[in-house]
XYZ file of C-alpha atoms in Angstrom:
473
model
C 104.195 98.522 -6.936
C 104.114 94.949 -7.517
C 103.214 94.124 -3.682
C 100.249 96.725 -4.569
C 99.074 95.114 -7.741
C 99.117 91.574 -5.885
C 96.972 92.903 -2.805
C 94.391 94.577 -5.882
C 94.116 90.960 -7.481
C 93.567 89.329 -4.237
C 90.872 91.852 -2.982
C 89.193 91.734 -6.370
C 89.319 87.545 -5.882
C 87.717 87.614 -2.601
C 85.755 89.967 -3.121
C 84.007 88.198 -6.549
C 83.850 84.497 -4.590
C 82.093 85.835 -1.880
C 79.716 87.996 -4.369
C 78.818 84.819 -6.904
C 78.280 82.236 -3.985
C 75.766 84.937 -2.423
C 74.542 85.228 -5.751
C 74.628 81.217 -6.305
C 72.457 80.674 -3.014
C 69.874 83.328 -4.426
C 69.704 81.219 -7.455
C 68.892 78.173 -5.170
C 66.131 79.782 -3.285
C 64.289 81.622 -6.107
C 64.846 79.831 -9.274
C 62.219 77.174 -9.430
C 63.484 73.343 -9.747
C 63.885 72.980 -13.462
C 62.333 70.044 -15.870
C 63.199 67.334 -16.098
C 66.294 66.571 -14.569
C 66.816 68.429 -11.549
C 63.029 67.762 -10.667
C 63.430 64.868 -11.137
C 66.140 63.835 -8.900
C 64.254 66.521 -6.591
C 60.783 64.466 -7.028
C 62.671 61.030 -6.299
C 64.444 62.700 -2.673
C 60.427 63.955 -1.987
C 59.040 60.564 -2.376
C 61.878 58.845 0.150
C 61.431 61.694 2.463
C 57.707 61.290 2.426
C 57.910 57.384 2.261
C 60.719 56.555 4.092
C 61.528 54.278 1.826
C 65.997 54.861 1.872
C 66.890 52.008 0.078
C 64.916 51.753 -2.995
C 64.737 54.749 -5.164
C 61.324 55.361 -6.765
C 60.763 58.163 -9.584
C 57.077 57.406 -8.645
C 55.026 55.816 -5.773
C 55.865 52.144 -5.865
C 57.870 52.304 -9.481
C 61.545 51.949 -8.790
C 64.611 54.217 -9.555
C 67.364 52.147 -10.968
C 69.767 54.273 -13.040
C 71.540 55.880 -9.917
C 72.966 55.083 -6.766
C 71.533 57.229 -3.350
C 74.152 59.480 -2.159
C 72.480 62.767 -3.561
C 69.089 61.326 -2.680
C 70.111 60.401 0.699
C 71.360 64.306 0.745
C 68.877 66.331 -0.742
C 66.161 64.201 1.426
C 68.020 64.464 4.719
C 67.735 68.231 3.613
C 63.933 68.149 3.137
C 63.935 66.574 6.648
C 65.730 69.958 8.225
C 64.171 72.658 5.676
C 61.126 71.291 4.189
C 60.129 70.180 1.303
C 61.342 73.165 -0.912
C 63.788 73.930 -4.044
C 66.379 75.655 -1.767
C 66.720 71.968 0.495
C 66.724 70.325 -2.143
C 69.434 72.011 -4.038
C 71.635 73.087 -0.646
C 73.607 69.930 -0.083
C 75.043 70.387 -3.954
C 75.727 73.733 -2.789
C 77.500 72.924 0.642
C 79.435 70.177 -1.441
C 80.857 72.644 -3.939
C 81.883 74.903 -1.002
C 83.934 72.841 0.772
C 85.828 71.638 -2.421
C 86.419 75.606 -2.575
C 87.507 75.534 0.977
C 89.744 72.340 0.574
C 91.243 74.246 -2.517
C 91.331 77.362 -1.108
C 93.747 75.519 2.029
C 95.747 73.952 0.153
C 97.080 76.479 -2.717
C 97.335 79.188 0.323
C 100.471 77.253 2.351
C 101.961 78.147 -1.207
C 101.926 80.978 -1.030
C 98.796 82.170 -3.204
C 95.361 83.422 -2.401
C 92.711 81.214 -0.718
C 90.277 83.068 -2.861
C 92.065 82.186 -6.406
C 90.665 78.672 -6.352
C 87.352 79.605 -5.622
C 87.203 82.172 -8.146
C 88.264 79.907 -10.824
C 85.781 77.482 -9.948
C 83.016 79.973 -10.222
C 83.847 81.936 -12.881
C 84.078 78.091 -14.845
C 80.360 77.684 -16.232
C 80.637 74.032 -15.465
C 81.604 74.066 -11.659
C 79.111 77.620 -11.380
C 76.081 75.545 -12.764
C 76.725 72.738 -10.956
C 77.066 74.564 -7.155
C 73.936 74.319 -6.016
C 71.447 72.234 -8.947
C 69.923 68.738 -7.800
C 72.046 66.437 -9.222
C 74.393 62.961 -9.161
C 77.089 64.705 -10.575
C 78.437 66.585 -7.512
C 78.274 64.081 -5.267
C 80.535 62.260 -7.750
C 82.778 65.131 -8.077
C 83.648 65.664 -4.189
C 84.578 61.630 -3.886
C 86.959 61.318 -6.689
C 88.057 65.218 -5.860
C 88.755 63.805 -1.721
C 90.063 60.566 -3.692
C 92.629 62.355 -5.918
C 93.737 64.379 -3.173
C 93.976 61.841 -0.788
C 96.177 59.743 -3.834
C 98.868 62.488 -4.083
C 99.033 63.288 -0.245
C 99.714 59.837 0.644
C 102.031 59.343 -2.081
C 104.376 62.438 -0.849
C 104.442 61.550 2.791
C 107.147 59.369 3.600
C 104.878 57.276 5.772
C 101.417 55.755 5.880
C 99.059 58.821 7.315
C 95.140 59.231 7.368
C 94.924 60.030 3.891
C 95.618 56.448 3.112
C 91.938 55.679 4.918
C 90.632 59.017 3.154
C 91.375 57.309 -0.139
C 89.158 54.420 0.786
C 86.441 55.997 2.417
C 86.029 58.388 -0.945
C 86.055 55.644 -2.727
C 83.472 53.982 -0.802
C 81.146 56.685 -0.850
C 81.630 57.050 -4.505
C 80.171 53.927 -5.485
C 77.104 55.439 -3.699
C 77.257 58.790 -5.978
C 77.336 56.752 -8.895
C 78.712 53.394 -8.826
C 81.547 51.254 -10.472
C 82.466 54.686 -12.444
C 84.352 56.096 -9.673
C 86.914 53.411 -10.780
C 86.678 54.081 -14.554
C 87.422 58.065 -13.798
C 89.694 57.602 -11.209
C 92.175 54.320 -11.165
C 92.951 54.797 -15.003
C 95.043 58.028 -14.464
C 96.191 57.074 -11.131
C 97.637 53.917 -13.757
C 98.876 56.566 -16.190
C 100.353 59.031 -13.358
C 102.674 55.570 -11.821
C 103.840 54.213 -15.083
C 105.942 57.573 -15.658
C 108.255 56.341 -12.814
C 107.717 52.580 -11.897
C 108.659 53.339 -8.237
C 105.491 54.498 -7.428
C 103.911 51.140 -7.626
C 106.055 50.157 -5.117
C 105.599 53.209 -3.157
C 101.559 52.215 -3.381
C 102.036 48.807 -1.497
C 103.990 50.349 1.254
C 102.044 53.799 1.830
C 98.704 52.185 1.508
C 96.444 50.129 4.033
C 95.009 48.153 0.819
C 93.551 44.970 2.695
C 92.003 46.811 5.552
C 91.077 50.130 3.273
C 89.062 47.621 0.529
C 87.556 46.356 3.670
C 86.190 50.183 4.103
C 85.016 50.822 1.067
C 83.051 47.407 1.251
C 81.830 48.251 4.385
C 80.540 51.828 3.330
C 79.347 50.301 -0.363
C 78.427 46.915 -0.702
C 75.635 47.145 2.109
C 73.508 49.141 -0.257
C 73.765 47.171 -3.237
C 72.972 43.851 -1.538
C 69.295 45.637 0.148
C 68.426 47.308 -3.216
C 68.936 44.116 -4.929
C 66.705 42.025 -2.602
C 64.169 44.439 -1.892
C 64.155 45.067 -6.261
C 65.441 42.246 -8.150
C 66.962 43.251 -11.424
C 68.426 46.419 -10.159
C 71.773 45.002 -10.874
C 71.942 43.966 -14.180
C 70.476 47.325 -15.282
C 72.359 49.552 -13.429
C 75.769 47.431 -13.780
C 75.107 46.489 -17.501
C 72.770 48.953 -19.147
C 73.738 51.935 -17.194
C 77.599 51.543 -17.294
C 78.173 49.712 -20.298
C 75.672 49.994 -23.251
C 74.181 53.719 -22.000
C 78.281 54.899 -23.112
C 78.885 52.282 -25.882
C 75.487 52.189 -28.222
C 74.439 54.881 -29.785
C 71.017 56.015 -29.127
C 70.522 52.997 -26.403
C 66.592 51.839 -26.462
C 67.210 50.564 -22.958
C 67.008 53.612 -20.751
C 63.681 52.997 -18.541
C 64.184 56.829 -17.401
C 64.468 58.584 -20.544
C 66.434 58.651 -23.733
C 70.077 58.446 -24.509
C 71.761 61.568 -25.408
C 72.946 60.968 -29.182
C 76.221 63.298 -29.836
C 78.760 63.131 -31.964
C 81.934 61.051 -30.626
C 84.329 63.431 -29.745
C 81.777 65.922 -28.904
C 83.011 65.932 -25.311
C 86.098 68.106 -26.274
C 83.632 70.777 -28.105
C 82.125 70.717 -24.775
C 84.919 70.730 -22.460
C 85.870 74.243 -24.510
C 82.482 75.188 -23.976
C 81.646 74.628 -20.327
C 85.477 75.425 -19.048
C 86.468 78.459 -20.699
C 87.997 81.071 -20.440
C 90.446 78.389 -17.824
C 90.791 75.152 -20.222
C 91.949 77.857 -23.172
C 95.140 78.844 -20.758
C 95.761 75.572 -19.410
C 96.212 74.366 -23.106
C 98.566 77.099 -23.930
C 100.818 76.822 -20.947
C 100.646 73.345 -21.325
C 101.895 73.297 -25.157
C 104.656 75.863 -24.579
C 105.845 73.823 -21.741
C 105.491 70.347 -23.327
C 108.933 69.653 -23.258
C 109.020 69.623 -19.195
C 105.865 69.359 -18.041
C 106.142 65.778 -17.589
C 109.019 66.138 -15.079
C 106.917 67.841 -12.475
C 104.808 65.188 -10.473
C 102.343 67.388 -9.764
C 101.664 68.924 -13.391
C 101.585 65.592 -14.917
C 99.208 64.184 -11.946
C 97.129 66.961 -13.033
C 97.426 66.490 -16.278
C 96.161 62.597 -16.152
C 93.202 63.570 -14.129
C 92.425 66.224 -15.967
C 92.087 64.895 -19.479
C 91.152 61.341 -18.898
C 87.650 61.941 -18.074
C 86.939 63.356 -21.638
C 89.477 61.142 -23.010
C 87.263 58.390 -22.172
C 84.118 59.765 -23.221
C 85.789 60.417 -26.421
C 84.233 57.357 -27.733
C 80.903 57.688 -26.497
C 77.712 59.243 -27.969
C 75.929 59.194 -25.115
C 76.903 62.378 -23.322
C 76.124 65.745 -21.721
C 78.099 68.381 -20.646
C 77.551 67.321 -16.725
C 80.191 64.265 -17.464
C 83.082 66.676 -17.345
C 82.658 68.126 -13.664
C 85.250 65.697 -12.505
C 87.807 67.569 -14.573
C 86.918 71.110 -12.792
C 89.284 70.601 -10.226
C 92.725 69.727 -11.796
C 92.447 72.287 -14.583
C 91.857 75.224 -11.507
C 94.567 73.377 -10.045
C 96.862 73.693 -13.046
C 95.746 77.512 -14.074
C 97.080 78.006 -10.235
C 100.147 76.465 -11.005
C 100.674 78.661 -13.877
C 99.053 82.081 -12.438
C 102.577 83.323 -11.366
C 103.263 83.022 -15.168
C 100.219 85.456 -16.303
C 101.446 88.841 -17.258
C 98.349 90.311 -17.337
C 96.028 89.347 -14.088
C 93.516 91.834 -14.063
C 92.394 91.505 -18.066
C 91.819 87.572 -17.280
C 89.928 88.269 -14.008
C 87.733 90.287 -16.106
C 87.474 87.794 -18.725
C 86.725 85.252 -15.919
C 83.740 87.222 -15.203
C 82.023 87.062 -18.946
C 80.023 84.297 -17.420
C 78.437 84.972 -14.077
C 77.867 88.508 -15.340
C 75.699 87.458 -17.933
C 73.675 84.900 -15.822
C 73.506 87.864 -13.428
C 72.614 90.191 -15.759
C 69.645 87.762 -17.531
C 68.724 87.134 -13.970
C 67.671 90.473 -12.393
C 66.531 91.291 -16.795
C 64.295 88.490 -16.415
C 62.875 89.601 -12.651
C 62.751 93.131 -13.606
C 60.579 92.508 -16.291
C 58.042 90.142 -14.507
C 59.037 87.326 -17.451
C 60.935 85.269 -15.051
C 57.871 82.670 -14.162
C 57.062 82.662 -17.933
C 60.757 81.974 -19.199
C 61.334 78.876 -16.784
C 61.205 75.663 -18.090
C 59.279 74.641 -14.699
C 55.409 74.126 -13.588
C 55.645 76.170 -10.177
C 53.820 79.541 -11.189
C 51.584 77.678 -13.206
C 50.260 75.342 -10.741
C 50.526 78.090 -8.612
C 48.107 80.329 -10.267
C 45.292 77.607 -11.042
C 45.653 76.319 -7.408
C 45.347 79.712 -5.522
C 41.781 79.083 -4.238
C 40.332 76.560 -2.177
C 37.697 75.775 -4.587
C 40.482 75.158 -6.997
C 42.375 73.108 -4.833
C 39.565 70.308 -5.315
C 40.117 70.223 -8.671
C 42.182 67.313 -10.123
C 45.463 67.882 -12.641
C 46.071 65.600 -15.497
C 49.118 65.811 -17.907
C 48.899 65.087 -21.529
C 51.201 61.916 -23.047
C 53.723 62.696 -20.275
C 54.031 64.352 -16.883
C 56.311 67.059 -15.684
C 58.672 66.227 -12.495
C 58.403 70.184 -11.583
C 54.950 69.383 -11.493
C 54.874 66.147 -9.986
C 57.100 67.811 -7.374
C 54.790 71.060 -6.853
C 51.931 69.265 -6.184
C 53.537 66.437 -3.760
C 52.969 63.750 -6.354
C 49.016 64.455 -6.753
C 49.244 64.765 -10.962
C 47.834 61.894 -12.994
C 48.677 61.437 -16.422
C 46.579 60.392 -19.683
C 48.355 59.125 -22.141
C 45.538 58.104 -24.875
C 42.921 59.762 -26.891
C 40.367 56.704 -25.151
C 41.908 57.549 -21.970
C 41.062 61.125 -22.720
C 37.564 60.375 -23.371
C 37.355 58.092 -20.691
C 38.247 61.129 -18.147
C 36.016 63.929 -19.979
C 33.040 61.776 -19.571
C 33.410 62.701 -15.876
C 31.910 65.422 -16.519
C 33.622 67.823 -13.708
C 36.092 70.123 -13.562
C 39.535 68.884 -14.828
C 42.618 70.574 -15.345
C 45.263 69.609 -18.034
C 48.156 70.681 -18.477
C 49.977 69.962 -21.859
C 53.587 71.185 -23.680
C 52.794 73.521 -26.313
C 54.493 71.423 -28.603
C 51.921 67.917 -28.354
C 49.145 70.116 -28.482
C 48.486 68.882 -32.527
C 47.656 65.501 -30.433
C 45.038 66.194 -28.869
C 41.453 66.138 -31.464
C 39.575 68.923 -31.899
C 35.905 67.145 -30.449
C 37.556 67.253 -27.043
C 39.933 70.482 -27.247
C 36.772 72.035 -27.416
C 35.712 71.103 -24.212
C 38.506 73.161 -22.374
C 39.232 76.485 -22.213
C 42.783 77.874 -21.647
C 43.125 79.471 -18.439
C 47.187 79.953 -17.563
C 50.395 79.250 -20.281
C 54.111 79.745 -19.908
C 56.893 79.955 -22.969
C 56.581 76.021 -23.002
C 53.086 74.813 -21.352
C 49.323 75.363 -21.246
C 46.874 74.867 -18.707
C 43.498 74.264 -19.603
C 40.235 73.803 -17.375
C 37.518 71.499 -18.811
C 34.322 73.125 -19.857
């Protein structure tokens, strides 16, 4: 009976991975790239691509990209160059990333004995690690190097010589300064700290399992190229990606200094409300299990290595009030990790594989809702059908796009970077004196900027829940 109830589980398990990634990859085909961050990222991999331009990021022709390293741009770009220039290659490498960690997982957990699906279906059924597999984004990027890095850490430090994972360490590493720079170390090396000082022999153990000369030789090799061309062929990219982006971005509230955007302002502590949030129903068992077994959970070396990399990522952004929800991705991994550890413990299997589904039902559910109803171009926050419908005809194709105060990436994207922007009432003026055709496309909510003596000189001709297009009279 038990046997049976085990072979249910794991049918149900493989059966719901393979389901939600199908599901995931029609997501990345059919859902349009979102504003503003993933089309923006998006927009920035369409510019190299078109310019060949792979050192210097630009978020526009000729204006330079500092606040992020290249990996994801190098990825989503090299994915334009296979597929085109299209939301599904630009969003695939995130997705192939997230896969393998699945695979990795799935590997691993199976020579003990459990399912390869079980990983995987923790993963996805966690809203964080499900939103993230397959969105345009630094964030996974970052996740696979300090995932391999982790890994690497723990299977170098059981092996009772030096082995490849040594050079796996370093290589991670190296490539995670190119996800997104010096904060590999902050996320990583701190609990690696933590993890050693509960039994001082591991330091030792570090100096004789580890190639440390020749592997910091790696990662320099992989990184440090990079940094010195970006540098020289932008000067100032340095100081405001080492100090504005790593230092006062975390540690001022509301920092003025972001060229890209604006900080997020939260509450500090705010990262744990999230971490609830964006990792349930998993984080809510790991706690529990944790807290009943607090008085020997520290003697397992693979519970309390979880443990550390778990909870030092929000531990860190405790203090911070600059944060989003995206910072906690590293943490996906060791909390599936631990609710494997503990899933021989769980009475009642089937009830928390169902409650493990609240999540991609719903988005499954709003999906097809959405579709069904035709409201799906109208409810995205993107620019695609709208640009689509004004520029269906030739004659319309002639016809220039501005954007009020501030373009859209989505639209910059859409258009392969042919939007202008006005960003003044004499600018305005300046433009309707053409006296041709003009379309302008402005958010619904800075329409109360515009004056009436030249909103009367367009008429509206397509909207969505957030925009308006207008033609010129």
């Amino acid at each position: 009976m038990i046997s049976e109830k085990l072979k249910n589980n794991s049918r149900i398990l493989s059966i719901s991975v393979v389901a939600i990634l199908i599901f995931r990859l029609l997501l990345t085909i059919t859902i349009p790239l979102l504003d503003k961050t993933e089309s923006r990222y998006a927009e920035i991999a369409r510019i190299m691509q078109e310019t060949k331009q792979w050192v210097v990021l630009q978020i526009d022709y000729g204006v330079p990209f500092w606040a992020k390293p290249p990996l994801s741009t190098w990825l989503s770009a090299g994915s334009f160059e296979v597929f085109g220039v299209n939301e599904f290659a630009a969003r695939f490498p995130s997705f192939l990333l997230s896969v393998i960690l699945i695979i990795i997982a799935g590997k691993m957990v199976k020579k003990e004995g459990y399912s390869f699906y079980l990983p995987g279906f923790i993963l996805l059924t966690m809203p964080e690690f499900l939103i993230h597999t397959g969105v345009v984004s630094t964030d996974t990027s970052l996740e696979f190097c300090i995932t391999l890095m982790m890994i690497s850490f723990w299977k170098t430090m059981q092996s009772e010589t030096k082995t490849y994972w040594n050079y796996i360490f370093f290589i991670s590493l190296g490539f995670g300064f190119l996800a997104k720079g010096p904060l590999i170390t902050v996320l990583t090396f701190p609990p690696l700290f933590l993890w050693c000082c509960l039994d001082v022999k591991r330091f030792k153990a570090i100096f004789s399992k580890f190639s440390i000369i020749p592997g910091i030789l790696i990662t320099a090799v992989i990184a440090l190229p990079w940094y010195y061309f970006c540098e020289q062929q932008s000067p100032g990219f340095l100081d405001y990606f080492i100090v504005g982006e790593h230092y006062k971005r975390f540690l001022e509230p509301g920092w003025k200094g972001d060229l890209y955007g604006s900080g997020h302002s939260q509450p500090k502590g705010m990262i744990w409300l999230l971490m609830f949030a964006f990792m349930f129903p998993w984080i809510l068992l790991v706690l529990y299990k944790l807290w009943k077994n607090k008085a020997t959970i520290f003697k397992n070396n693979w519970v309390s290595f979880l443990i550390a990399w778990a909870f030092w990522t929000p531990l860190f952004f405790t203090i911070s009030s600059n944060i989003l929800h995206t910072y906690l991705l590293p943490s996906a991994m060791p909390i599936m990790f631990l609710v494997v550890y503990f899933w021989k413990d769980f009475t009642r299997k089937k009830l928390l594989i169902n409650t493990a589904l609240f999540f991609p039902a719903v988005v499954f559910i709003a999906y097809f809702a959405l579709f069904a109803t035709g409201k799906l171009d109208h409810q995205m926050n993107s620019d695609k059908y709208l640009l689509r419908e004004i520029k269906g005809t030739s004659e319309n194709n002639e016809i220039p796009i501005y954007y009020w105060k501030d373009k859209h990436y989505s639209g910059q994207f859409y258009t392969r970077g042919k939007v202008q922007v006005v960003k003044t009432e004499k600018q305005l003026d300046s433009v309707l004196r053409l006296n041709k055709k003009l379309f302008f496309v402005i958010d619904k909510k800075k329409m109360n900027k515009i004056s009436k003596k030249h909103f009367d000189r367009m008429t509206l001709t397509q909207s969505n829940s957030k925009t308006y297009i207008f033609i010129t009279k």
